[in-house]
Short mmCIF file of C-alpha atoms and ligand atoms in Angstrom, two decimals:
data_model
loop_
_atom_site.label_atom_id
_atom_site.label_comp_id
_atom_site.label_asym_id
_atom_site.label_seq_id
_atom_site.Cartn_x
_atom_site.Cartn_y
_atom_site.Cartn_z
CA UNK A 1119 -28.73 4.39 58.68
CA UNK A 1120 -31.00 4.43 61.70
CA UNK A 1121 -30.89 1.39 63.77
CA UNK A 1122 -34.44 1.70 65.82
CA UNK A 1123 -35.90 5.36 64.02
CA UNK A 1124 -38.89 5.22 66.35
CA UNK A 1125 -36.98 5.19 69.67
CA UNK A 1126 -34.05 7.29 67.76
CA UNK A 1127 -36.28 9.88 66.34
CA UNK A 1128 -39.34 10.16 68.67
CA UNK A 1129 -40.07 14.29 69.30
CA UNK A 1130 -38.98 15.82 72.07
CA UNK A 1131 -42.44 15.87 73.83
CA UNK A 1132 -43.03 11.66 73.17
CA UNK A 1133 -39.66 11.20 74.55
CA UNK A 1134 -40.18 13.37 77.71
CA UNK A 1135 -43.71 10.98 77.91
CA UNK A 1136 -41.79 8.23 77.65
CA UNK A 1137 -38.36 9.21 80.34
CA UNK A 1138 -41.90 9.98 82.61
CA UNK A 1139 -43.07 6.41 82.60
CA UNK A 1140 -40.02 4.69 83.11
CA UNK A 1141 -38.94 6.73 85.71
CA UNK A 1142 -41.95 6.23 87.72
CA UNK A 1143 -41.87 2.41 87.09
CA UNK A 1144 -38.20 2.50 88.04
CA UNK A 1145 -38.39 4.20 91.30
CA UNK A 1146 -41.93 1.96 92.27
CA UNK A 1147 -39.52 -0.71 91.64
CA UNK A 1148 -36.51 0.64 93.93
CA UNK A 1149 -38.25 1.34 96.43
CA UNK A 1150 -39.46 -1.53 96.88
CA UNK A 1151 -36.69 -3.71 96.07
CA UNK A 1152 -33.61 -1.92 97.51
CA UNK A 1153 -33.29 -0.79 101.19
CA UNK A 1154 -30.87 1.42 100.06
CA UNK A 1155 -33.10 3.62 97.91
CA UNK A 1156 -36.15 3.28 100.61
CA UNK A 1157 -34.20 4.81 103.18
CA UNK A 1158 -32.55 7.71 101.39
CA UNK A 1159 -35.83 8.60 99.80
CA UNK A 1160 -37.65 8.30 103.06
CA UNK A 1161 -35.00 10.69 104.13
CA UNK A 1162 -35.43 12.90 102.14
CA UNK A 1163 -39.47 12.92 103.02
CA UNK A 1164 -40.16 11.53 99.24
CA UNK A 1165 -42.07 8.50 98.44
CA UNK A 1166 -42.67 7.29 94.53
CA UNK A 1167 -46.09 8.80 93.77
CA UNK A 1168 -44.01 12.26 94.23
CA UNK A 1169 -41.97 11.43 91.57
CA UNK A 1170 -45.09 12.31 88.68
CA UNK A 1171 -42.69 13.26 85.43
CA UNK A 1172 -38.99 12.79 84.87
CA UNK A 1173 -38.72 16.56 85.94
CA UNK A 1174 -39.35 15.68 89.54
CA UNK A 1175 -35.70 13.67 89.30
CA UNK A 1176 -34.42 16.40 90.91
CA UNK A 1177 -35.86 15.43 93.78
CA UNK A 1178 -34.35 12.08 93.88
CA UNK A 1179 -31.06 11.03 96.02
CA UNK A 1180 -27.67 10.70 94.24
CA UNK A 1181 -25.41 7.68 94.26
CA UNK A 1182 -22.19 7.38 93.88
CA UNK A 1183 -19.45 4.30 93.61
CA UNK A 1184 -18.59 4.48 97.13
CA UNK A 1185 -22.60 3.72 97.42
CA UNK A 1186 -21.98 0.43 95.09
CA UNK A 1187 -18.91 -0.77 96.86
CA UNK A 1188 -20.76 -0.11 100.49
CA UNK A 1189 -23.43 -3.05 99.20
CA UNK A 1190 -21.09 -5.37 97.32
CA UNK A 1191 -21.73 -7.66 95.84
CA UNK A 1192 -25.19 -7.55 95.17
CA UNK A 1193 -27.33 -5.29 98.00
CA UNK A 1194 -28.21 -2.80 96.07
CA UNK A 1195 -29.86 -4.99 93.35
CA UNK A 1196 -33.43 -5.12 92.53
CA UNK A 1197 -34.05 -8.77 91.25
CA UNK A 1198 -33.03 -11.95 92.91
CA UNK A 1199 -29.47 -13.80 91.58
CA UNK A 1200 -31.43 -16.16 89.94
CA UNK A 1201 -32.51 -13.97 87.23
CA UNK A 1202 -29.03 -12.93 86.03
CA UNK A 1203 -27.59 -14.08 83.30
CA UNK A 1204 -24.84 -12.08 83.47
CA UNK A 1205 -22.65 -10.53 85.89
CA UNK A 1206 -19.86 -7.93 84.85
CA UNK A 1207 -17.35 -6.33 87.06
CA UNK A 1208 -15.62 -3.07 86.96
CA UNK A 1209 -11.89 -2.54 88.10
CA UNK A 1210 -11.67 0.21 90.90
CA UNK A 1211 -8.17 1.63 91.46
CA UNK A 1212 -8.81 1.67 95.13
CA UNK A 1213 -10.27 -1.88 96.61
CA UNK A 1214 -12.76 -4.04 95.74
CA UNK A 1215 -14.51 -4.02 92.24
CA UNK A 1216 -17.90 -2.68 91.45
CA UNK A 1217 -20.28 -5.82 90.72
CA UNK A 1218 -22.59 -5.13 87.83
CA UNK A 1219 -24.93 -7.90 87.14
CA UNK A 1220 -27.71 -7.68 84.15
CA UNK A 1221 -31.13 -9.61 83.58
CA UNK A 1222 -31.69 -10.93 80.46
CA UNK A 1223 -33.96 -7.98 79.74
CA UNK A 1224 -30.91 -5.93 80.58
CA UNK A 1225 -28.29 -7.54 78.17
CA UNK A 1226 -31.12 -7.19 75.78
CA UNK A 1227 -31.07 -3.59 76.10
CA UNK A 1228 -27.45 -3.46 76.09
CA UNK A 1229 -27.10 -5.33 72.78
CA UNK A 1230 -29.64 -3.10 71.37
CA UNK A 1231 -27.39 -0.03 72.59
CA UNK A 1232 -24.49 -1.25 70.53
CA UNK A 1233 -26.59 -1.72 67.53
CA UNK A 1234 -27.47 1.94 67.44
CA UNK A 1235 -24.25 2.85 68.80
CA UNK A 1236 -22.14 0.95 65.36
CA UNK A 1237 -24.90 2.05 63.24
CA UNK A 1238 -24.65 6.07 64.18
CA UNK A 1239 -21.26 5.37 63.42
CA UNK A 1240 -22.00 4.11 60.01
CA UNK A 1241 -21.43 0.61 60.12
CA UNK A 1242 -24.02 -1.73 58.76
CA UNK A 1243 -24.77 -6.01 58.79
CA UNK A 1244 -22.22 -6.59 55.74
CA UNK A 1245 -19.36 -4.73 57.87
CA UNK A 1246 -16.78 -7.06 59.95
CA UNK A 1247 -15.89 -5.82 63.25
CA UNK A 1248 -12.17 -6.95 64.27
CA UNK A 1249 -13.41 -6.58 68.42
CA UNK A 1250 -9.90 -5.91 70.25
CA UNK A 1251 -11.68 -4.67 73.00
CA UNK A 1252 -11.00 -6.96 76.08
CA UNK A 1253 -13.11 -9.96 76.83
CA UNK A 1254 -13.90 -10.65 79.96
CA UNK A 1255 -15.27 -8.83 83.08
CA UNK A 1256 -14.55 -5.48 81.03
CA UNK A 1257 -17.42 -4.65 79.36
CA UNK A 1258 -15.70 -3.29 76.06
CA UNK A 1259 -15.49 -7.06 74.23
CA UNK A 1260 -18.41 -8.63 75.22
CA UNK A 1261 -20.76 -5.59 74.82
CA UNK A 1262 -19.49 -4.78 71.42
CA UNK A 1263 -19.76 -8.13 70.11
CA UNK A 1264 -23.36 -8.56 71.54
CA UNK A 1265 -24.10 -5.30 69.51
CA UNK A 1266 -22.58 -6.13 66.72
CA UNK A 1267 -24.48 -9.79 66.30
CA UNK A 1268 -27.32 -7.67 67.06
CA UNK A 1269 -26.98 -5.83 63.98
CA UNK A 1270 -26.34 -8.61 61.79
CA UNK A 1271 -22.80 -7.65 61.54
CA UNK A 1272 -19.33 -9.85 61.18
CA UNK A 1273 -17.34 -10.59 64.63
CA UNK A 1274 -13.71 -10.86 64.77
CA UNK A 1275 -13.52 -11.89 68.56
CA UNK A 1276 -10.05 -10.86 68.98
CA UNK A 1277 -9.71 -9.38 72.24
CA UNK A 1278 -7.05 -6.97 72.84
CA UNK A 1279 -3.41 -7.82 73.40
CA UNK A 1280 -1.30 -10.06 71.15
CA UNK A 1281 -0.56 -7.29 68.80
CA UNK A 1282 1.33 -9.21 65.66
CA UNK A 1283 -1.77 -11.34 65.60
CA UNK A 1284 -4.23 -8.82 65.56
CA UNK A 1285 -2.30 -7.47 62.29
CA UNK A 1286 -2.66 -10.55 60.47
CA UNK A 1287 -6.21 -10.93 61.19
CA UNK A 1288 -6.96 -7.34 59.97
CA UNK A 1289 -4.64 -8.09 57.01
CA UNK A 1290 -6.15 -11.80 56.19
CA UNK A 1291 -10.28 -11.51 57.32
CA UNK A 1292 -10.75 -7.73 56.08
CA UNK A 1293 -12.07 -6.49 58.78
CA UNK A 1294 -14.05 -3.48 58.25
CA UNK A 1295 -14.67 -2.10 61.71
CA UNK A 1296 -11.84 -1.95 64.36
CA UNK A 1297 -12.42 -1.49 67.64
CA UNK A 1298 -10.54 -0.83 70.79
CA UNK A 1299 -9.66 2.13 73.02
CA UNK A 1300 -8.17 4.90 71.45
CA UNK A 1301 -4.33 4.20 72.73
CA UNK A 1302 -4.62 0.77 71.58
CA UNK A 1303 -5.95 1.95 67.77
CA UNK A 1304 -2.78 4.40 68.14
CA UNK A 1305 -0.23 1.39 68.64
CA UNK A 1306 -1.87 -0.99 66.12
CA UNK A 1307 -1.29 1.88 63.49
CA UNK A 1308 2.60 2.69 64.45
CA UNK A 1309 2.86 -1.31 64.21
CA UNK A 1310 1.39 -1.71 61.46
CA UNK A 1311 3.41 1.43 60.05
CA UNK A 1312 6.71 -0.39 61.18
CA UNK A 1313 6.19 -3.27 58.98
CA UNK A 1314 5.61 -1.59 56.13
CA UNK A 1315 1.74 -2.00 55.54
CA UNK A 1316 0.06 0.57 54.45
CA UNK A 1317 -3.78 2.10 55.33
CA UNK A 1318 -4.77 1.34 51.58
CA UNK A 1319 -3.76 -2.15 52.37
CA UNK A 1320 -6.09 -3.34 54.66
CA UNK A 1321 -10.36 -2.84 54.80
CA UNK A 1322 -10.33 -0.85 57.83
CA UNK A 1323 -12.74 2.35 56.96
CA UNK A 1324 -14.44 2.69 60.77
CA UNK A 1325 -13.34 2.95 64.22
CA UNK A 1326 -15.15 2.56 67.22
CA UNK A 1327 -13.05 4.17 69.75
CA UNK A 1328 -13.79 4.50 73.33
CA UNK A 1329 -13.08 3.58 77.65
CA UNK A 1330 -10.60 6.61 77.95
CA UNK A 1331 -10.07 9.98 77.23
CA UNK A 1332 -8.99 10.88 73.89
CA UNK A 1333 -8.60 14.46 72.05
CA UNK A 1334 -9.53 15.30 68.25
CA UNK A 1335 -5.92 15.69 67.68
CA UNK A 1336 -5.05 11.83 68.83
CA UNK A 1337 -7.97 11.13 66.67
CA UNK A 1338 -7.00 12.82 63.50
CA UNK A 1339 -3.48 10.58 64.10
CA UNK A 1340 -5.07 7.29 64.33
CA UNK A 1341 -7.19 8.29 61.52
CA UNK A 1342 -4.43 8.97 59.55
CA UNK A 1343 -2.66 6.18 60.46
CA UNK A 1344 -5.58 3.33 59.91
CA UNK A 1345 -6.79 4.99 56.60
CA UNK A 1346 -10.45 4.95 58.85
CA UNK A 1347 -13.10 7.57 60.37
CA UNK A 1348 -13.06 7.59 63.71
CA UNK A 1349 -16.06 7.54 66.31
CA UNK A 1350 -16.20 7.77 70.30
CA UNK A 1351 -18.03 5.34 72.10
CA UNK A 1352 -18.85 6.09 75.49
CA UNK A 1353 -20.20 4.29 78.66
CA UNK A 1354 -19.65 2.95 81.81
CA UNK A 1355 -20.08 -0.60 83.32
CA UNK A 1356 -21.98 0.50 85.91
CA UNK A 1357 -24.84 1.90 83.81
CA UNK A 1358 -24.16 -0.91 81.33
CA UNK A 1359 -20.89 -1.08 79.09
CA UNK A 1360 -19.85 0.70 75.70
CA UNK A 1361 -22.91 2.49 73.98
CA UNK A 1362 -24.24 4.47 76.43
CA UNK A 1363 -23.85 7.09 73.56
CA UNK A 1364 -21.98 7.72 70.54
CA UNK A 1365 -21.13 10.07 67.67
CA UNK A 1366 -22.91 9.70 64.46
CA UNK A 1367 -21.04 10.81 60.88
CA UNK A 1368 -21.74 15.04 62.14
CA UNK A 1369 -19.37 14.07 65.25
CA UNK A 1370 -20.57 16.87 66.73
CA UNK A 1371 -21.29 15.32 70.21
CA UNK A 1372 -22.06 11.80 71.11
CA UNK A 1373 -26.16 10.90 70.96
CA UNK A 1374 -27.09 9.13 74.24
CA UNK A 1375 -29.63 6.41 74.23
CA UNK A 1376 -31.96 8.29 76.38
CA UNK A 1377 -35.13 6.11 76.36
CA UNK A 1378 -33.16 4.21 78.56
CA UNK A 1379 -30.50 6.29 80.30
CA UNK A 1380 -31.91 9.70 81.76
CA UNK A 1381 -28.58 12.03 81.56
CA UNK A 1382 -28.29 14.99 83.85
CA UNK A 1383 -24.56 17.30 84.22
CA UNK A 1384 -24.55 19.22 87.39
CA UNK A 1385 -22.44 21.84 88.91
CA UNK A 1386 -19.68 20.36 90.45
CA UNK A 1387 -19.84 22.87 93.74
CA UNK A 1388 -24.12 22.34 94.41
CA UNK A 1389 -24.60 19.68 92.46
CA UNK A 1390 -27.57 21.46 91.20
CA UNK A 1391 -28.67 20.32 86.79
CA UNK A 1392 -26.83 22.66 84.49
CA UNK A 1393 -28.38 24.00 81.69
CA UNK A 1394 -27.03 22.85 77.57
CA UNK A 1395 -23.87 23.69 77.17
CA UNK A 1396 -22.66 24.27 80.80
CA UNK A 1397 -19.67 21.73 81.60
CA UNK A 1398 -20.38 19.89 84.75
CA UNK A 1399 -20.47 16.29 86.41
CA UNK A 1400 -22.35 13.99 83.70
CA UNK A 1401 -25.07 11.35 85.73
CA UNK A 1402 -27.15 8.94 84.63
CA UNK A 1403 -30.61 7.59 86.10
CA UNK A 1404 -31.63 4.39 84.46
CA UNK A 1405 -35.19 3.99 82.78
CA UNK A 1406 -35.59 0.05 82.13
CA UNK A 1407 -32.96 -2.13 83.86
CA UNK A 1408 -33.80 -4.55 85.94
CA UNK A 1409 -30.94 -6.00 88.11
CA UNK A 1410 -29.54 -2.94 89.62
CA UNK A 1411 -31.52 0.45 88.43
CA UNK A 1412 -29.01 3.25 89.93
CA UNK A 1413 -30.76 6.59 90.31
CA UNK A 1414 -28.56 9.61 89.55
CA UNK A 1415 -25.37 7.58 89.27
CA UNK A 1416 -23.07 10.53 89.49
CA UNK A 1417 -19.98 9.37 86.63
CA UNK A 1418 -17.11 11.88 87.67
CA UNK A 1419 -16.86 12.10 83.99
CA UNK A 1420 -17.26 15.96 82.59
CA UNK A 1421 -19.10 16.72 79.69
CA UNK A 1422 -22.05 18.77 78.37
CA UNK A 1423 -25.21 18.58 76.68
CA UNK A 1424 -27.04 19.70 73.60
CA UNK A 1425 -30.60 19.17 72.94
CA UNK A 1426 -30.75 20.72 69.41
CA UNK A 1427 -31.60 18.71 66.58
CA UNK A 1428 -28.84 16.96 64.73
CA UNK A 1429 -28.29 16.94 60.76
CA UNK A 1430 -28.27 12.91 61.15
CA UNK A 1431 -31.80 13.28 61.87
CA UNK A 1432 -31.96 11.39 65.39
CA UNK A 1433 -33.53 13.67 68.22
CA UNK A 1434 -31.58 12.16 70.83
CA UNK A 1435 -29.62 14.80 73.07
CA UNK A 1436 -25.98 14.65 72.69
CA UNK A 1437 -22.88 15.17 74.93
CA UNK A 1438 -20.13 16.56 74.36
CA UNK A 1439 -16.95 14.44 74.34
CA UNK A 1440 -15.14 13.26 77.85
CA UNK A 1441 -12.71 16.06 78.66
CA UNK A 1442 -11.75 14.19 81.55
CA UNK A 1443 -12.96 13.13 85.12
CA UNK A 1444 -13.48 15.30 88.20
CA UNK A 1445 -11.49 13.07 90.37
CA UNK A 1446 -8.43 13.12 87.05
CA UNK A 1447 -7.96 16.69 87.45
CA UNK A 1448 -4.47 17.07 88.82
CA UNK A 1449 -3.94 20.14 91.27
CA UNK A 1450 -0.65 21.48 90.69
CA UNK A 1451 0.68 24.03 92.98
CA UNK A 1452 -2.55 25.09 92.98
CA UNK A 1453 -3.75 24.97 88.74
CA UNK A 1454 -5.92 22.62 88.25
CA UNK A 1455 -4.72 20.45 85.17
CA UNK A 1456 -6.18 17.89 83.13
CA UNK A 1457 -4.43 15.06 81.39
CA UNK A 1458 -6.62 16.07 78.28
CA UNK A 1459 -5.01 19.45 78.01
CA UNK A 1460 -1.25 18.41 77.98
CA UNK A 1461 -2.34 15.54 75.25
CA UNK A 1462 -3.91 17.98 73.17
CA UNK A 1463 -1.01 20.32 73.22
CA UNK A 1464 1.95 17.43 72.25
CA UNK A 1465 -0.16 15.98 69.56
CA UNK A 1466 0.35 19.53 67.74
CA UNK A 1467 3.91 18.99 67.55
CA UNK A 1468 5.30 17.09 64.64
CA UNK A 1469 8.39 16.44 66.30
CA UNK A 1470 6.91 14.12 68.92
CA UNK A 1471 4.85 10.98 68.95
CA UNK A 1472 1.32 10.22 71.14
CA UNK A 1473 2.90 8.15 73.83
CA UNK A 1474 3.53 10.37 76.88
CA UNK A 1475 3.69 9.86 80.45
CA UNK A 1476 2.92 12.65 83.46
CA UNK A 1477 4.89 12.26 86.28
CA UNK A 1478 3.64 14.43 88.95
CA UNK A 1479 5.99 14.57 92.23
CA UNK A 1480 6.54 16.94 95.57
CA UNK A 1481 9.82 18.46 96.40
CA UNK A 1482 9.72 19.69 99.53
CA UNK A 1483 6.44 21.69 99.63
CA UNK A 1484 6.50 22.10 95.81
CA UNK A 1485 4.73 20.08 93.98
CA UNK A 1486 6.27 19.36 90.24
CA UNK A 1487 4.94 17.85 86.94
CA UNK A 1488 7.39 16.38 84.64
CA UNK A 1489 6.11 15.06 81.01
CA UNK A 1490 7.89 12.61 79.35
CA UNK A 1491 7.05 12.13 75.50
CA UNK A 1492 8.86 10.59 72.68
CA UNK A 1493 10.82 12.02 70.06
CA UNK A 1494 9.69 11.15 66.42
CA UNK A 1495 12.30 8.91 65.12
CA UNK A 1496 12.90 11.04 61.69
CA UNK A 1497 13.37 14.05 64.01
CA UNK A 1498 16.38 12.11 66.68
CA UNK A 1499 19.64 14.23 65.81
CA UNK A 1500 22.83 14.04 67.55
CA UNK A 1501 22.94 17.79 67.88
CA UNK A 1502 21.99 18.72 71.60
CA UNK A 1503 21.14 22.40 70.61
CA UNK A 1504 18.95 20.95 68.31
CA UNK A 1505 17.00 18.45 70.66
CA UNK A 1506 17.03 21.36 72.96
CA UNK A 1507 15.54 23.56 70.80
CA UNK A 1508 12.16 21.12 70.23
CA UNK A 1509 12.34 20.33 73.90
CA UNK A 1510 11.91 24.38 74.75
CA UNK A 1511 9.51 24.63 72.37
CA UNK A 1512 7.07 22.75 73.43
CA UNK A 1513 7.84 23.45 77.19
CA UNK A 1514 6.98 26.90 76.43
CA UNK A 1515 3.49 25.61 74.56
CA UNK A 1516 2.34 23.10 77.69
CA UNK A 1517 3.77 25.90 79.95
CA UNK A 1518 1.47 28.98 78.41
CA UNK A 1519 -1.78 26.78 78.53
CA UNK A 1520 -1.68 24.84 81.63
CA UNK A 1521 0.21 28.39 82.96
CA UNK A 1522 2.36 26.45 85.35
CA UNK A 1523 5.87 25.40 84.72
CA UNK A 1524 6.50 22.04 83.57
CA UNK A 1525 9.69 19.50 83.36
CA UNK A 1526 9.44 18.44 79.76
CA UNK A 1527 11.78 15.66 78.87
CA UNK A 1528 12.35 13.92 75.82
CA UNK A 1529 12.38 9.99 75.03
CA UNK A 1530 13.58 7.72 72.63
CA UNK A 1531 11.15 6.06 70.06
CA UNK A 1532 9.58 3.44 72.01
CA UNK A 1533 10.75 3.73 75.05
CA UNK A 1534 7.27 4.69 76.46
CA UNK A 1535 5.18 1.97 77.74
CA UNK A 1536 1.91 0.84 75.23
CA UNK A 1537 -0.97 -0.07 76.53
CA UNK A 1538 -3.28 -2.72 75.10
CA UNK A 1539 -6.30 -1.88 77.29
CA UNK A 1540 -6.52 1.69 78.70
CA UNK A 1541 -3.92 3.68 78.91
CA UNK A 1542 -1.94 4.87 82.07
CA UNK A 1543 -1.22 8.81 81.62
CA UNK A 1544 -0.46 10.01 84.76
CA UNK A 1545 1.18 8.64 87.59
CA UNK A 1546 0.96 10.69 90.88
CA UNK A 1547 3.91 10.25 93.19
CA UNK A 1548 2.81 12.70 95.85
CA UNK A 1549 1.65 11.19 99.07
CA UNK A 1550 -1.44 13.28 100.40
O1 DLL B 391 -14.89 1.69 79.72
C1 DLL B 391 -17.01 0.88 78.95
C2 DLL B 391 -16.58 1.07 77.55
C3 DLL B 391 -15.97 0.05 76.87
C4 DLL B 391 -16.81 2.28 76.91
C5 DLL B 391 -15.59 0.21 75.55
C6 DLL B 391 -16.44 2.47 75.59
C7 DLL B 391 -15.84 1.44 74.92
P1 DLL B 391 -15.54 1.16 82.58
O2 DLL B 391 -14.36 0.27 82.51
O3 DLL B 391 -16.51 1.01 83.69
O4 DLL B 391 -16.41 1.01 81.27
O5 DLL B 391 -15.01 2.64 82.55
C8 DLL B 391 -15.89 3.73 82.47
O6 DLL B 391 -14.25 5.03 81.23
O7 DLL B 391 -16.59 6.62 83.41
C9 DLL B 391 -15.06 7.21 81.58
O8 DLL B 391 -14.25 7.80 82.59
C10 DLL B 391 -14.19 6.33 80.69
N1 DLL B 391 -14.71 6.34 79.32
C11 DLL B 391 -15.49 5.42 78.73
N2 DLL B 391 -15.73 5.77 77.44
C12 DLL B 391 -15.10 6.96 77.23
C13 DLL B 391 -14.99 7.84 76.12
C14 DLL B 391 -15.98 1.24 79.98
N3 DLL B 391 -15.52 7.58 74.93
C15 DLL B 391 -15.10 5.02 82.39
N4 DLL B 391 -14.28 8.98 76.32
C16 DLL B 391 -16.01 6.20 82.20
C17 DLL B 391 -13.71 9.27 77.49
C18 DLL B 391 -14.46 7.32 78.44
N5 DLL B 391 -13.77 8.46 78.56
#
């Protein structure tokens, strides 16, 4: 099902109409709202009646999250405080958080995001969603259970933690619909393995995955493991929350909601647009939204696009799934390495579970990358030429495609921290 088949399945040339009008609106509106915006564009020698279609974006300046946290709280907004109804924060690793606040024309649109977002991933009004998404100034609980009341749909409000409790409550309400970030979906099924229930057991048949990272290998484990299909939700509090896009049953990219989110990928070296296809720096100029409209809000999150129709019948372009962020990418003696790639490579091993840590250090003036991950129980033996033989063979996999040498060591079952939220990969020792 379609949640909103005009906006979902407009042509090409209505929705390039459309992305035109908004735009213009939007930058009329920054310009003369947000000092910010007035003086880069007057730098720049641009006013808004250059800005004619939503091919003249090119023209526009970037912004970035140093941007937002140089006008916390609120200086780079475009409506007074008294108009928002909600305001959201996002968790930087460095400092103070990002402040997103929303109008209540903006949670409007966000709900409405979710709606399509649970719908392209086949859920309808008579599913239950179990929400273990955190609740709070995270984005992931709230926005999926706005979306999901949108659509008429069940809410289990269980936020995410307490993990014996969130068991019972998929095994006693039914739940339908589970959703959480990947890692978490991953845990809840080895829990749920440990006590002896199995996927035919409980109603789970959709998940709504999303906030971090995640390869089709994890995903064809926690599919497995839940007895579900599994979909990736993406988005970012800063543009608004979960359902910025998401996959539909073809999971062949994740459609963006692009009446109201204009996505660009550019070149990481010139920052000049890519064409489909091309992986580059994913950034997002907002068409509607009122409390803080960020123009070219460059993610750090690498993807691609493809504007070819889709079987599922929307017309929405699609991007490709997260292979990581630009500022994620580990340099290693010189190889760049992402998280993704190492993940990809251990969940191909039977021997060895999804929980892994990267531990990357400097000795001397070398720097080193250790990867812990642990040992399927079924496969612990006492025999060390045995353990050594699985550790060796999957050195020599990470080793021949990341082509740099890496420390692989072996844990016990369990041993591994689990995270409820998103998961910590990769912990960087090195002091730069
Ligand atoms: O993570 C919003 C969200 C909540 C998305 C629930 C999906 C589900 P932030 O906390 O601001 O917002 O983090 C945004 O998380 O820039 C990506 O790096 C990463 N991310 C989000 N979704 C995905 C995904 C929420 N499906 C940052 N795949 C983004 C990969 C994702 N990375």
């Amino acid at each position: 099902m379609i949640w909103n088949e005009p906006m979902e399945t407009m042509s090409r040339d209505e929705m390039h109409a459309l992305q035109s009008e908004r735009l213009r609106d939007t930058v009329e509106r920054v310009y003369q709202n947000v000092d910010f915006y007035r003086t880069k564009m007057q730098a720049l020698g641009i006013e808004p009646g250059d800005i004619k279609t939503i091919d003249d974006i090119v023209k526009l300046p970037f912004t970035t999250k140093k941007d937002l946290r140089d006008n916390y709280p609120f200086k780079m907004c475009a409506a007074p405080q008294s108009q928002f109804v909600r305001i959201h924060a996002s968790s930087g690793t460095t400092g103070k958080p990002t402040a997103v606040p929303h109008t209540r024309k903006d949670l409007d649109m966000f709900a409405e995001c979710v709606a399509r977002s649970i719908c392209c991933a086949g859920g309808t009004k008579d599913d239950t969603i179990q929400v273990s998404y955190g609740y709070g100034l995270f984005t992931g609980g709230l926005g999926l259970h706005d979306g999901a009341t949108r659509l008429g749909a069940g809410v289990i409000p269980a936020s995410s933690g307490n993990t014996r409790n969130q068991l019972t409550l998929m095994k006693d309400f039914h739940p339908t619909i589970l959703a959480c970030t990947p890692s978490y979906a991953m845990f809840l099924a080895e829990a749920l393995a440990e006590e002896g229930t199995k996927p035919e057991d409980i109603a789970l048949r959709i998940g709504i995955f999303g906030a971090e990272p995640w390869s089709p290998e994890m995903r064809a484990k926690i599919e497995a493991g839940l007895g579900i299909t599994a979909h990736d939700i993406y988005g970012l509090s800063e543009i608004m929350g979960p359902g910025v896009s998401c996959t539909c049953e073809h999971r062949n990219g994740l459609h963006i909601c692009e009446d109201y989110f204009y996505p660009e990928i550019l070149d990481p070296e010139t920052l000049a647009p890519v064409g489909d296809g091309v992986v580059g720096e994913l950034t997002f100029t907002h068409l509607t939204k009122e409390a803080m409209p960020l123009l070219r809000y460059r993610t750090r999150d690498l993807s691609s696009l493809d504007h070819s129709p889709c079987e599922c019948g929307r017309t929405s372009v699609r991007m490709a799934r997260i292979i990581g962020r630009s500022d994620d990418m580990l340099i290693i003696r010189g190889v760049n390495v992402f998280p993704s790639q190492i993940e990809s490579v251990l969940l191909e091993v039977p021997e060895v579970s999804p929980n892994y840590v990267i531990i990357v250090d400097r000795k001397g003036t070398l720097d080193t990358i250790e990867v812990q991950v642990e040992l399927n129980p079924e496969y612990m033996t006492d025999s060390v030429t045995e353990m050594e033989e699985i550790r060796k063979k999957i050195k020599q996999k990470l080793d021949s495609v990341l082509r740099i040498s890496v420390i692989l060591t072996l844990a016990e079952h369990k041993t591994i921290a689990r995270s409820q939220g998103k998961a910590k990969r990769v912990i960087d020792k090195r002091q730069f």
